[in-house]
Short mmCIF file of N, CA and C in Angstrom, two decimals:
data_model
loop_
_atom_site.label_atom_id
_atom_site.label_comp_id
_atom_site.label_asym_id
_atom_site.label_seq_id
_atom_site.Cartn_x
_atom_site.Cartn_y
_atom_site.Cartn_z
N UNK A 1 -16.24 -4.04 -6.83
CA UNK A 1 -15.60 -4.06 -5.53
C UNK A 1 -14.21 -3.45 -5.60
N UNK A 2 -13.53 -3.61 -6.89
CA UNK A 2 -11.87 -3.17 -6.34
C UNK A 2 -11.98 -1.68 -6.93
N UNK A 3 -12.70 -0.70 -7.13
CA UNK A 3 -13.12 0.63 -7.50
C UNK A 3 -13.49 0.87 -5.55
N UNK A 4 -14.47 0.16 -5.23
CA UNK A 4 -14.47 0.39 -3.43
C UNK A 4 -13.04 0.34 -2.72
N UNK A 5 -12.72 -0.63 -2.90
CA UNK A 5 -11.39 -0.69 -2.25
C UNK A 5 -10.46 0.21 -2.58
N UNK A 6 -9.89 0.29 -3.97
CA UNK A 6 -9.18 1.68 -4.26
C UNK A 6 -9.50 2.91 -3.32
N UNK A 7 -10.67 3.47 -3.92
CA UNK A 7 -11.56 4.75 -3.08
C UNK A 7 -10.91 4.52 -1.56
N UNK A 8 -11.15 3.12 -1.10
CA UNK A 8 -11.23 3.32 0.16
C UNK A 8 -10.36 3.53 1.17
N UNK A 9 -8.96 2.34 0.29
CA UNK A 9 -7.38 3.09 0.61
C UNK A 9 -7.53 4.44 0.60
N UNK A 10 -7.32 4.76 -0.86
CA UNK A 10 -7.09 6.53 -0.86
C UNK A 10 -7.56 7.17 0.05
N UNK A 11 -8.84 6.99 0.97
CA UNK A 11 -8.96 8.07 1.53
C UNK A 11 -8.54 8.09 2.46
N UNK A 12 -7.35 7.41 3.18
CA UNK A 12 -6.41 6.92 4.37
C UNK A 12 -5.37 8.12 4.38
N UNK A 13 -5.42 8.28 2.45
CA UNK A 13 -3.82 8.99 2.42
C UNK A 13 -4.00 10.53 2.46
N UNK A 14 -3.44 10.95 3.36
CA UNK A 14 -3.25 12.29 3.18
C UNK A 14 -1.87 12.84 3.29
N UNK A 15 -1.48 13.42 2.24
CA UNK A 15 -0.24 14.26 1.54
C UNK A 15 -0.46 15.44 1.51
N UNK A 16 0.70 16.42 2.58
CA UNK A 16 0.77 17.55 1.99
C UNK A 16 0.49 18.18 1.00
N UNK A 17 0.78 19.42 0.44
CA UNK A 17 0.67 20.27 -0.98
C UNK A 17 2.46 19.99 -1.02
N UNK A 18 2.87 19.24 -2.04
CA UNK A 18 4.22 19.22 -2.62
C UNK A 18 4.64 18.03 -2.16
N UNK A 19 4.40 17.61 -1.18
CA UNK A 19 4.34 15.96 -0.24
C UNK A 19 4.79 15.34 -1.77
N UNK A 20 5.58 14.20 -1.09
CA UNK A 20 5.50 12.81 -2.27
C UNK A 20 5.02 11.69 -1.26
N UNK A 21 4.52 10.74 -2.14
CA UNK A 21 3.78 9.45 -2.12
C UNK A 21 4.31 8.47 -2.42
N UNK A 22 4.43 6.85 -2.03
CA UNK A 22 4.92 5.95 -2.65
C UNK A 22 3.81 4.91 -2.66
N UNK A 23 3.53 4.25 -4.01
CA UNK A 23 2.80 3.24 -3.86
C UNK A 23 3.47 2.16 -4.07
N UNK A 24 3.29 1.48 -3.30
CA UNK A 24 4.22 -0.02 -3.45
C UNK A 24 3.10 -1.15 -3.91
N UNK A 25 4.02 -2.00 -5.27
CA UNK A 25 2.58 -2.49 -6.12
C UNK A 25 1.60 -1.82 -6.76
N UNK A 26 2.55 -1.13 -7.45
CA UNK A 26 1.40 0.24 -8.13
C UNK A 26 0.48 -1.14 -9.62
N UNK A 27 1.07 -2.18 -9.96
CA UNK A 27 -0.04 -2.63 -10.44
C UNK A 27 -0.37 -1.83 -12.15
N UNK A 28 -1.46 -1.60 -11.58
CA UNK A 28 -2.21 -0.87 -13.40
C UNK A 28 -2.12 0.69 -13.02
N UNK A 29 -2.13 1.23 -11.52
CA UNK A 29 -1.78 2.88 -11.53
C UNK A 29 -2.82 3.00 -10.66
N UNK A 30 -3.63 2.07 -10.76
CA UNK A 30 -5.12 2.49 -9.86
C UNK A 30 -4.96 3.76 -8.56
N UNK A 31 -4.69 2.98 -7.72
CA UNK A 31 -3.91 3.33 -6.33
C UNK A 31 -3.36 4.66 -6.30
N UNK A 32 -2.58 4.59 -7.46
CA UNK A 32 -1.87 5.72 -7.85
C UNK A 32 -2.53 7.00 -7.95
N UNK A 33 -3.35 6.99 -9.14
CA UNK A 33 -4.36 7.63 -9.29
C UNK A 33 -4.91 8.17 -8.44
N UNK A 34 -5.81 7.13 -7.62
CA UNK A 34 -6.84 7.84 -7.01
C UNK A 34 -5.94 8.80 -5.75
N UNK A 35 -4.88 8.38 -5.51
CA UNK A 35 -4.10 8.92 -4.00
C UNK A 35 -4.17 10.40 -4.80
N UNK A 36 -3.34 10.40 -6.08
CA UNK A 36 -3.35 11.81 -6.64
C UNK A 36 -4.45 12.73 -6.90
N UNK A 37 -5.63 11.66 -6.89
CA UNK A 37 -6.77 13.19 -7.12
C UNK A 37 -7.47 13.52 -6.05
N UNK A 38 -7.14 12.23 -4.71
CA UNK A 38 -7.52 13.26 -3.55
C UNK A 38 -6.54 14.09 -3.06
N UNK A 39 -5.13 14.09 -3.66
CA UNK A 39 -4.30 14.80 -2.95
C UNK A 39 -3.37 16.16 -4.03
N UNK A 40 -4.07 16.72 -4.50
CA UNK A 40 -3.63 17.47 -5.98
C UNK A 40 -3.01 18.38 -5.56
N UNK A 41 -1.70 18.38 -6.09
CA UNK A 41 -0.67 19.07 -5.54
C UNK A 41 0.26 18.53 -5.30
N UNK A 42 0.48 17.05 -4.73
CA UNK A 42 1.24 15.94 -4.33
C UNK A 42 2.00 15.25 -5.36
N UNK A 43 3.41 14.58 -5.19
CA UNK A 43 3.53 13.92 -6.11
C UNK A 43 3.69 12.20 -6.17
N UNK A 44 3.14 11.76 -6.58
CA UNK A 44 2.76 10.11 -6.54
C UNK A 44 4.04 9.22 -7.20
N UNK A 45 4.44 8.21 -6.73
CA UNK A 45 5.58 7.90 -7.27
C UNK A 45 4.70 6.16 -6.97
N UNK A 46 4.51 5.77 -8.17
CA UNK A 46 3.78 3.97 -7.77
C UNK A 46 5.35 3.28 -8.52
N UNK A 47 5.43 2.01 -7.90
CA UNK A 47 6.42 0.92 -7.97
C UNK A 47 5.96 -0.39 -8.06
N UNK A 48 6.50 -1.04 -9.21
CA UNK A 48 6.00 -2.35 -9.28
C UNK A 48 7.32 -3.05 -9.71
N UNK A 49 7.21 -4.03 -9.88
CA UNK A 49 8.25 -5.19 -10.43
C UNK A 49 8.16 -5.37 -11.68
N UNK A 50 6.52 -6.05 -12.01
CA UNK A 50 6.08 -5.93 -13.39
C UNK A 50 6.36 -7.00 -13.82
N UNK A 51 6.57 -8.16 -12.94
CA UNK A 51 6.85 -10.21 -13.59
C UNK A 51 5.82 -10.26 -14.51
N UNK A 52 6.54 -11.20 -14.99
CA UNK A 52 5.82 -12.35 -16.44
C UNK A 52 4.53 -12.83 -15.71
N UNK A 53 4.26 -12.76 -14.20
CA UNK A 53 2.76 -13.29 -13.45
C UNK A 53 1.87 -12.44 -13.38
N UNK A 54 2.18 -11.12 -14.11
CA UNK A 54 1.56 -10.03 -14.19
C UNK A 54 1.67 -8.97 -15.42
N UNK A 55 1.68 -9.89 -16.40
CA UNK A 55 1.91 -9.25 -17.80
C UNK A 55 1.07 -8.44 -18.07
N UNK A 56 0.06 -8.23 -17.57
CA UNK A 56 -0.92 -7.54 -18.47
C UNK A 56 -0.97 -5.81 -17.53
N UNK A 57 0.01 -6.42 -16.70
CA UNK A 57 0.65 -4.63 -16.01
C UNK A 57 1.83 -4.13 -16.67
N UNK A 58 1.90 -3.02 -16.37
CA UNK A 58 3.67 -2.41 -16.61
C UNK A 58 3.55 -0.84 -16.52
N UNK A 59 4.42 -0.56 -16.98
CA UNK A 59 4.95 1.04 -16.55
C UNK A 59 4.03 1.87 -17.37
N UNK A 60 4.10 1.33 -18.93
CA UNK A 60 3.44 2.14 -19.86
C UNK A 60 1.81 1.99 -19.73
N UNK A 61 1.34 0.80 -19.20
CA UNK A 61 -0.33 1.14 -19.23
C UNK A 61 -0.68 2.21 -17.47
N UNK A 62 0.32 1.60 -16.48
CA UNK A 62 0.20 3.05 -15.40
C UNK A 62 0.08 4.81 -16.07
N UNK A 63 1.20 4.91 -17.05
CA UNK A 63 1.43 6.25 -17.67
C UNK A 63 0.03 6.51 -18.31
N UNK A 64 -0.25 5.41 -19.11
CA UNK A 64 -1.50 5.58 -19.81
C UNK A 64 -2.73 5.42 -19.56
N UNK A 65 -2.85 5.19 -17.64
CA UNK A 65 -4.30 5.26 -17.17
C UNK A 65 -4.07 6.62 -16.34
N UNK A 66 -2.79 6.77 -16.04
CA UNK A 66 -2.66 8.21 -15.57
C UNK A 66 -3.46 9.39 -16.63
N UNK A 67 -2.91 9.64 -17.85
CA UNK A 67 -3.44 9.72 -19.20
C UNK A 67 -4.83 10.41 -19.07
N UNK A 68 -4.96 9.31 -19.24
CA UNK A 68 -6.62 8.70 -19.48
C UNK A 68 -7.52 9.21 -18.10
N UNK A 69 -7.02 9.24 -17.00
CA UNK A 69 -8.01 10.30 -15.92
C UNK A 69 -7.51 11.37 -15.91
N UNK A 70 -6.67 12.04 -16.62
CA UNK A 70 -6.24 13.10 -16.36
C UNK A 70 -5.50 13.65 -14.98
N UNK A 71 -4.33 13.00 -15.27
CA UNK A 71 -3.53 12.87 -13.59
C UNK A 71 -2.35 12.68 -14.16
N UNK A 72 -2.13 14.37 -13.16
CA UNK A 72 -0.08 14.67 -14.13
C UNK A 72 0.96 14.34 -13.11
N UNK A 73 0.50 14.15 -11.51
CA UNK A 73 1.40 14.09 -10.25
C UNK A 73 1.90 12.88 -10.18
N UNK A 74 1.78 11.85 -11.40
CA UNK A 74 2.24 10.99 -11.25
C UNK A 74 3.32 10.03 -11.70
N UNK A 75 4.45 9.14 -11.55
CA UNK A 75 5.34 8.82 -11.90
C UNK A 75 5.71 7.41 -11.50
N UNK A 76 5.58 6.75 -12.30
CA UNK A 76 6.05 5.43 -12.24
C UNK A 76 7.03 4.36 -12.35
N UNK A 77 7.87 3.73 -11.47
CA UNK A 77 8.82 2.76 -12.35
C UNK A 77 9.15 1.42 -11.69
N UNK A 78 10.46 0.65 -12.15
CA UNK A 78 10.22 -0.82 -11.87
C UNK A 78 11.14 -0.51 -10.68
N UNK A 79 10.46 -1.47 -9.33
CA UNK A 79 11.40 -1.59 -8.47
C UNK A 79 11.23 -2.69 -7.74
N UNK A 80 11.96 -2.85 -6.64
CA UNK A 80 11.58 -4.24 -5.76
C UNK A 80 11.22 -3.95 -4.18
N UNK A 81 10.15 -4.33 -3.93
CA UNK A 81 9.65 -3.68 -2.60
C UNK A 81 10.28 -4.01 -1.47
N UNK A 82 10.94 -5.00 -1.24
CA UNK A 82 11.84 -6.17 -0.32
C UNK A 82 13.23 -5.27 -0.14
N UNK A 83 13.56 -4.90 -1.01
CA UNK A 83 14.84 -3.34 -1.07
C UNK A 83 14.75 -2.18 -1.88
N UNK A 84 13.93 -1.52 -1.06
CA UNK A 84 13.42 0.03 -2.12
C UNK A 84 14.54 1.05 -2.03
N UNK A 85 14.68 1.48 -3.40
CA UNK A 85 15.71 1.72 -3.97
C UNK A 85 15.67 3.83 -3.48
N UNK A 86 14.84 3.56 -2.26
CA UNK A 86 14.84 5.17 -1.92
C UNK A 86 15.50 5.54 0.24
N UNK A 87 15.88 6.43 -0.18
CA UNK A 87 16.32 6.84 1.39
C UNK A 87 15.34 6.91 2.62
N UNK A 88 15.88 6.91 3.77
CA UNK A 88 15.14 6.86 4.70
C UNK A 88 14.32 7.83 4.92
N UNK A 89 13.26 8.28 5.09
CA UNK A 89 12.38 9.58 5.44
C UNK A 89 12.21 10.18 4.37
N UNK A 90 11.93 9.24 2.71
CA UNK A 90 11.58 10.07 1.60
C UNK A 90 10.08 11.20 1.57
N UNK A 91 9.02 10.19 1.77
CA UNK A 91 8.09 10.40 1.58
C UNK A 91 6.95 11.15 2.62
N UNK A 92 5.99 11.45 2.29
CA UNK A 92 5.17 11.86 3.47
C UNK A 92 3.95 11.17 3.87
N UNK A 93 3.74 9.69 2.54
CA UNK A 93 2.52 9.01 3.11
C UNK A 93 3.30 7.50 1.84
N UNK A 94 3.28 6.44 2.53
CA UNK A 94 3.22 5.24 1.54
C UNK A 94 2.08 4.29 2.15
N UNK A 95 1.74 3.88 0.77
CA UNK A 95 0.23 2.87 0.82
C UNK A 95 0.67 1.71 0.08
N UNK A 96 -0.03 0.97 -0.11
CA UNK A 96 -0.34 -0.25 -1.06
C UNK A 96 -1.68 -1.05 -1.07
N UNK A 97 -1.94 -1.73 -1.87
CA UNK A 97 -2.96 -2.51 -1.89
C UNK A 97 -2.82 -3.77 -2.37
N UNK A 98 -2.97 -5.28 -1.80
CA UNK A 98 -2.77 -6.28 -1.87
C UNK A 98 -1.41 -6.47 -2.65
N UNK A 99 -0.69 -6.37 -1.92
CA UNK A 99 0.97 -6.62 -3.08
C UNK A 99 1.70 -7.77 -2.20
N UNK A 100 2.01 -7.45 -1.09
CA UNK A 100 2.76 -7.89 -0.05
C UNK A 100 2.41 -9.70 0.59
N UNK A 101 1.20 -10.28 0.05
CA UNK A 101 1.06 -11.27 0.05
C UNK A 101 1.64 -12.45 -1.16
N UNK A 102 1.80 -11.50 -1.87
CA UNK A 102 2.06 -11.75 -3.42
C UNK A 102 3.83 -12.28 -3.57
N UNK A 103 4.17 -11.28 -2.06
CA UNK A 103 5.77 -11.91 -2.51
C UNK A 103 6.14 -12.65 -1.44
N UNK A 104 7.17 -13.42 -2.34
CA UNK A 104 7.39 -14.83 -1.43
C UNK A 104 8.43 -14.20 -0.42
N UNK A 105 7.88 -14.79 1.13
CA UNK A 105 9.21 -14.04 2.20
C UNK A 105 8.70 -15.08 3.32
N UNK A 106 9.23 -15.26 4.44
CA UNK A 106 9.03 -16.15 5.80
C UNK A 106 8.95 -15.23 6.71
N UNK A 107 8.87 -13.83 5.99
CA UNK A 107 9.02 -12.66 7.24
C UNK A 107 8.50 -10.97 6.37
N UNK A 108 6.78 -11.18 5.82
CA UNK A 108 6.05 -10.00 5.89
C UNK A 108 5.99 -8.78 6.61
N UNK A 109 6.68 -9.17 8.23
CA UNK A 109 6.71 -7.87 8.51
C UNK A 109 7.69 -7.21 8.26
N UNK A 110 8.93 -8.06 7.96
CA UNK A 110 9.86 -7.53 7.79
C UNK A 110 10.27 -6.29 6.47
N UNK A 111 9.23 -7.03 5.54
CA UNK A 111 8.64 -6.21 4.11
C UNK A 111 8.11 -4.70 4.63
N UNK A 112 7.35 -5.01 5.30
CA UNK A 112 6.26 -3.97 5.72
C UNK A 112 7.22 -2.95 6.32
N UNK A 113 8.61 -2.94 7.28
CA UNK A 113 9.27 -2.37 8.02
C UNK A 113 10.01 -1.61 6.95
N UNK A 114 10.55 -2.26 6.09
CA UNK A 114 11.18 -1.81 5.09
C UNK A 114 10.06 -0.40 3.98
N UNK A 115 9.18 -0.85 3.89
CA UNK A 115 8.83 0.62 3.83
C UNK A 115 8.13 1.45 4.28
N UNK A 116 7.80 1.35 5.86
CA UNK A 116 7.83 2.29 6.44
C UNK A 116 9.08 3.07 6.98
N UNK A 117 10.31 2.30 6.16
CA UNK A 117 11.34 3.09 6.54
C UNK A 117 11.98 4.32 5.49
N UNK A 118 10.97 3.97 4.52
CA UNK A 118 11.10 5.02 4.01
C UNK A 118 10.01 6.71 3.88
N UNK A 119 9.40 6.04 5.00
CA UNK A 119 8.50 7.30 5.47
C UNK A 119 9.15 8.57 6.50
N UNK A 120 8.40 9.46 5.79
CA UNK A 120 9.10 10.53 7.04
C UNK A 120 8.28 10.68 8.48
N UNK A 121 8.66 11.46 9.29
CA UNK A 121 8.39 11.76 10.51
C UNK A 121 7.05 12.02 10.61
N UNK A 122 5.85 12.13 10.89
CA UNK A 122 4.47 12.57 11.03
C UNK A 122 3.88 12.46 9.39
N UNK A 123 4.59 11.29 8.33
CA UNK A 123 4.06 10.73 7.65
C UNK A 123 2.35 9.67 8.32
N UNK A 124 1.78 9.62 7.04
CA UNK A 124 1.06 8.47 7.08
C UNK A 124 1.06 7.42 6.54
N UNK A 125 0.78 6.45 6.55
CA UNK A 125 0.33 5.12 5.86
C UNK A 125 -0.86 3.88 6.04
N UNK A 126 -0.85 3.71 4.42
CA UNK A 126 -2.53 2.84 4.77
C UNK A 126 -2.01 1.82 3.13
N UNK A 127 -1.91 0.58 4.15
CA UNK A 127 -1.44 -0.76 3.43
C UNK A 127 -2.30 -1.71 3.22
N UNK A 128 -3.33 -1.74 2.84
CA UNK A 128 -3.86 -2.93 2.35
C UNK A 128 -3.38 -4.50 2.01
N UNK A 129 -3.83 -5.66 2.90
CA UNK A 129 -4.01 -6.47 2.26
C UNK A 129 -4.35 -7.75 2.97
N UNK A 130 -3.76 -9.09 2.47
CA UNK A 130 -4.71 -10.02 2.88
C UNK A 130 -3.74 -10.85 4.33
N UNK A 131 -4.25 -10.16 5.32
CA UNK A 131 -3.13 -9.90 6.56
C UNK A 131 -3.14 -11.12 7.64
N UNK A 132 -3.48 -11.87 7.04
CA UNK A 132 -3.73 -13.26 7.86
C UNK A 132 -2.56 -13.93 8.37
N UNK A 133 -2.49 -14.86 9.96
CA UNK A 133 -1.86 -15.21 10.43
C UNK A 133 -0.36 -16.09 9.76
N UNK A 134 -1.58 -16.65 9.19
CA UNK A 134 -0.76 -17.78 8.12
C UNK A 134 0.24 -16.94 7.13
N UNK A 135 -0.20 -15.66 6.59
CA UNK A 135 0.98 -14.88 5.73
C UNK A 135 1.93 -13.85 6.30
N UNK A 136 1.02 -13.77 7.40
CA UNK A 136 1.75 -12.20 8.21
C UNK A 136 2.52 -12.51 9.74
N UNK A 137 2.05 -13.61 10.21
CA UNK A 137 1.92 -13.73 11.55
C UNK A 137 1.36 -12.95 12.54
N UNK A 138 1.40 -13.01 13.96
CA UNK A 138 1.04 -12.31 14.95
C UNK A 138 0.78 -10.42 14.49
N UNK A 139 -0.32 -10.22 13.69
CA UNK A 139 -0.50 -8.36 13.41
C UNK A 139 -0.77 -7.63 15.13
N UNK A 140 -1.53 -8.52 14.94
CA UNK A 140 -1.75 -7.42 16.78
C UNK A 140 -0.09 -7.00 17.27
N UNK A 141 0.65 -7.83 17.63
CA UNK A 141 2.01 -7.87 17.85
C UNK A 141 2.52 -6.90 17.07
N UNK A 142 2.77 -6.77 15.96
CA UNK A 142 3.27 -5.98 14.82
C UNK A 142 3.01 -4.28 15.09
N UNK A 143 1.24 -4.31 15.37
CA UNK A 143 0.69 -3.21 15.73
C UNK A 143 1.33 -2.58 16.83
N UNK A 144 1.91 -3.39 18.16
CA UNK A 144 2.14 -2.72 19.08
C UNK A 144 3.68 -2.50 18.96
N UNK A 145 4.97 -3.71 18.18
CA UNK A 145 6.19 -2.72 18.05
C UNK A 145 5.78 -1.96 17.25
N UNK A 146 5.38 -1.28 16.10
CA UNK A 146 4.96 -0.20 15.73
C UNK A 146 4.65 0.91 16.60
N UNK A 147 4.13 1.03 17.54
CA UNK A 147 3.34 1.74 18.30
C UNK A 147 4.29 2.01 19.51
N UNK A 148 5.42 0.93 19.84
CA UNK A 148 6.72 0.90 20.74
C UNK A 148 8.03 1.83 19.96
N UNK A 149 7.73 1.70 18.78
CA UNK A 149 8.77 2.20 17.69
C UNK A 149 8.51 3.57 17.56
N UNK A 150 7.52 4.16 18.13
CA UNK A 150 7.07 5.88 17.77
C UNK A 150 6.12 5.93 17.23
N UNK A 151 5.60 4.95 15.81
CA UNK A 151 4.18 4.91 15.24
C UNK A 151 2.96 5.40 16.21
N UNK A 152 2.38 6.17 15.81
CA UNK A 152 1.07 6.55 16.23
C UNK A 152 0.05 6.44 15.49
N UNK A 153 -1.03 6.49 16.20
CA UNK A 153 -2.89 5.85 15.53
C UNK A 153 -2.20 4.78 14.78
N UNK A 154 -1.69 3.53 15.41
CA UNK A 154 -1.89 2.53 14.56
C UNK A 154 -2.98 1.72 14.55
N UNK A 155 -3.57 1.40 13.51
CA UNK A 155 -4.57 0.70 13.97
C UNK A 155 -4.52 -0.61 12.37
N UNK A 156 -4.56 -1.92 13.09
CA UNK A 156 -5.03 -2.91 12.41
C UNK A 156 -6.63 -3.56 11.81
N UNK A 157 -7.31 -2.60 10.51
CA UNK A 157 -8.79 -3.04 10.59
C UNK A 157 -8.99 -3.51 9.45
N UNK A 158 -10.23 -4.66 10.42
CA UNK A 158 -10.25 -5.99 9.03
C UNK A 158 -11.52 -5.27 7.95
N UNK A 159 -11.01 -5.20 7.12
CA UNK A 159 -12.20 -4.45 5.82
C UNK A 159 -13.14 -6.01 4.92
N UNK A 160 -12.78 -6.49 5.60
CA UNK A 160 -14.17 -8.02 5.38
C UNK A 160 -15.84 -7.62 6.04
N UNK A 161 -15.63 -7.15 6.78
CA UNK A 161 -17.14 -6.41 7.65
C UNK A 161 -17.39 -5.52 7.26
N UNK A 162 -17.63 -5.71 5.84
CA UNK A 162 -19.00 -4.11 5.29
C UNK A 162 -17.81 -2.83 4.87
N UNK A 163 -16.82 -2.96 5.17
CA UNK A 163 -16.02 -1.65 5.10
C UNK A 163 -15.97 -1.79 3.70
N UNK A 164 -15.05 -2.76 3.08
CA UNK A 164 -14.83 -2.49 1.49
C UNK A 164 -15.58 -3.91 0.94
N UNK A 165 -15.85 -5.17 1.61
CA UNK A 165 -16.59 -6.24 1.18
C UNK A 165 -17.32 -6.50 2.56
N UNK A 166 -18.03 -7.73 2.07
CA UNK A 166 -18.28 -8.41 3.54
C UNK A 166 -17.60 -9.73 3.24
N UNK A 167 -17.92 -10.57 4.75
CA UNK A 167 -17.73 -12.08 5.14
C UNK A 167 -17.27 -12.82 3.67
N UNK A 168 -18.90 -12.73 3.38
CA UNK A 168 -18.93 -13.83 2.39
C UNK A 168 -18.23 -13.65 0.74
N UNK A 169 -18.34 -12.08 1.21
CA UNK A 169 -17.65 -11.92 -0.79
C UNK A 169 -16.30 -11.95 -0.38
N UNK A 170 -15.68 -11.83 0.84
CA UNK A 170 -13.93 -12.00 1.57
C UNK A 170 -13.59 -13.34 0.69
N UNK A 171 -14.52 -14.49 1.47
CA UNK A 171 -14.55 -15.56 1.25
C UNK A 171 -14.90 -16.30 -0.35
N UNK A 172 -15.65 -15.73 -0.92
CA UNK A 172 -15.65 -15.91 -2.18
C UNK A 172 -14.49 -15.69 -3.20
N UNK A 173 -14.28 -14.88 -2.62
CA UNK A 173 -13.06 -14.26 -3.65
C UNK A 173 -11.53 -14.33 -3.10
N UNK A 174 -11.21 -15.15 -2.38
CA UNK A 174 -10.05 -15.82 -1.54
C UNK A 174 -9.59 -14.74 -1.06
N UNK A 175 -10.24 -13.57 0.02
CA UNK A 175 -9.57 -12.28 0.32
C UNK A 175 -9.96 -12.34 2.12
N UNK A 176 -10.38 -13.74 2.24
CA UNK A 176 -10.54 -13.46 4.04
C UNK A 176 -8.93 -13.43 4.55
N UNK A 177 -9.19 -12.39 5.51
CA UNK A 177 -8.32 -11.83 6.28
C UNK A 177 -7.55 -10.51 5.77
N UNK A 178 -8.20 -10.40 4.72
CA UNK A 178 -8.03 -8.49 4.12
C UNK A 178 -8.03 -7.51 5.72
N UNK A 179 -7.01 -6.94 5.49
CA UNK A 179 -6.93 -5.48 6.65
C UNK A 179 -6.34 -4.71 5.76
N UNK A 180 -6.70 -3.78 6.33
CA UNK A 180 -5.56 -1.89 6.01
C UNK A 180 -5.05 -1.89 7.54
N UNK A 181 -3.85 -1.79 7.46
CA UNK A 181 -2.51 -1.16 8.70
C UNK A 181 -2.46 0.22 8.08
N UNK A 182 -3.27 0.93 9.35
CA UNK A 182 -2.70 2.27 8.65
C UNK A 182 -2.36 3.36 10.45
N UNK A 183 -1.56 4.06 9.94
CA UNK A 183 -1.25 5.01 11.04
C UNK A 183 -0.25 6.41 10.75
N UNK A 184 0.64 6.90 11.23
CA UNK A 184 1.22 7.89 11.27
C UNK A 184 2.62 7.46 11.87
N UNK A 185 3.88 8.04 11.33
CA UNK A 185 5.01 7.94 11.96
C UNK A 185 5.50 9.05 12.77
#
C-alpha cells in the first residue's frame, strides 16, 4: 500500500524542466524520489527533522535510496516544517505525505499555510494526510479560504475510497480520514 500511495501523490506533482520541489517530511526519500522520476529535469529538495521517534530515517539513508534508484535531482536536509527555513515563492510544486499529523500544533492549518507560503505563483501542491476533524479541523473551510486567498482547483479528496486504500484497510491501519489537499496557487 505505501508504494500506491507514494505513486499516487507523485502523480499530483507537476514541476517544470528546472522547477524546484519541496517535500516536507521527506522521511526515507520515498516521496522524493518518486516526484523526481516523474519530473526529470526538476530539482527535489525533501526536509525532515529526523527525531529520535524516527531513527531509522535521516539524511544519509534519503541520499542512499536516492543512490540506489538512480535519482541525481535530489537533495536533502534537516529542517522544521512549522518555520521553513526558505523564502516566499521558492518553489514550483510542494507535497508531503502523512507528516503534518505527526506534529504537535492546536492549529494544522496554520502548518499547512506556512508552506504553501513558500510556493510560487501557478505552483502546485498535493499534501497528503490523515485530515480529520479532530487533527485538522473544519477542511471544507480551509478549502474555501484557500480558494478566497487566490488558490485554484482546490480540491479536498478522501483517498480511503479505492483511490490509494479502502474503508476498511483506512481503518485497519489507523489512517481513516486520509485526504490529499491538492491545487494550484
Amino acid at each position: 500500500m505505501s508504494l500506491q500511495i507514494i505513486e499516487g501523490v507523485s502523480s499530483y506533482v507537476k514541476i517544470p524542466d528546472g522547477g524546484k520541489c519541496l517535500d516536507v517530511g521527506c522521511g526515507s526519500g520515498a516521496l522524493s524520489i518518486a516526484c523526481a522520476k516523474k519530473n526529470p529535469g526538476a530539482q527535489i529538495i525533501g526536509i525532515d527533522r529526523w527525531g529520535k521517534e524516527y531513527a531509522s530515517f535521516s539524511k544519509n539513508l534519503c541520499e542512499s535510496n536516492s543512490v540506489a534508484e538512480s535519482v541525481n535531482d535530489t537533495s536533502f536536509r534537516q529542517e522544521d516544517a512549522c518555520k521553513l527555513d526558505f523564502a516566499d515563492e521558492t518553489f514550483d510544486a510542494v507535497t508531503s505525505n502523512y507528516v503534518y499529523h505527526n506534529i504537535s500544533s492546536k492549529d494544522r492549518q496554520a502548518i499547512l499555510l506556512e508552506t504553501l507560503r513558500t510556493l510560487k505563483k501557478g505552483g502546485t501542491f498535493a499534501i497528503h494526510d490523515i485530515m480529520s476533524k479532530a487533527k485538522y479541523g473544519d477542511m471544507e473551510s480551509f478549502v474555501e479560504k484557500l480558494k478566497n486567498m487566490g488558490y485554484e482547483e482546490v480540491k479536498l479528496v478522501d483517498t480511503t475510497n479505492g483511490m490509494f486504500m479502502s474503508k476498511c484497510e483506512s481503518t485497519w491501519m489507523a489512517l481513516t480520514g486520509s485526504a490529499i489537499l491538492m491545487g494550484r496557487k
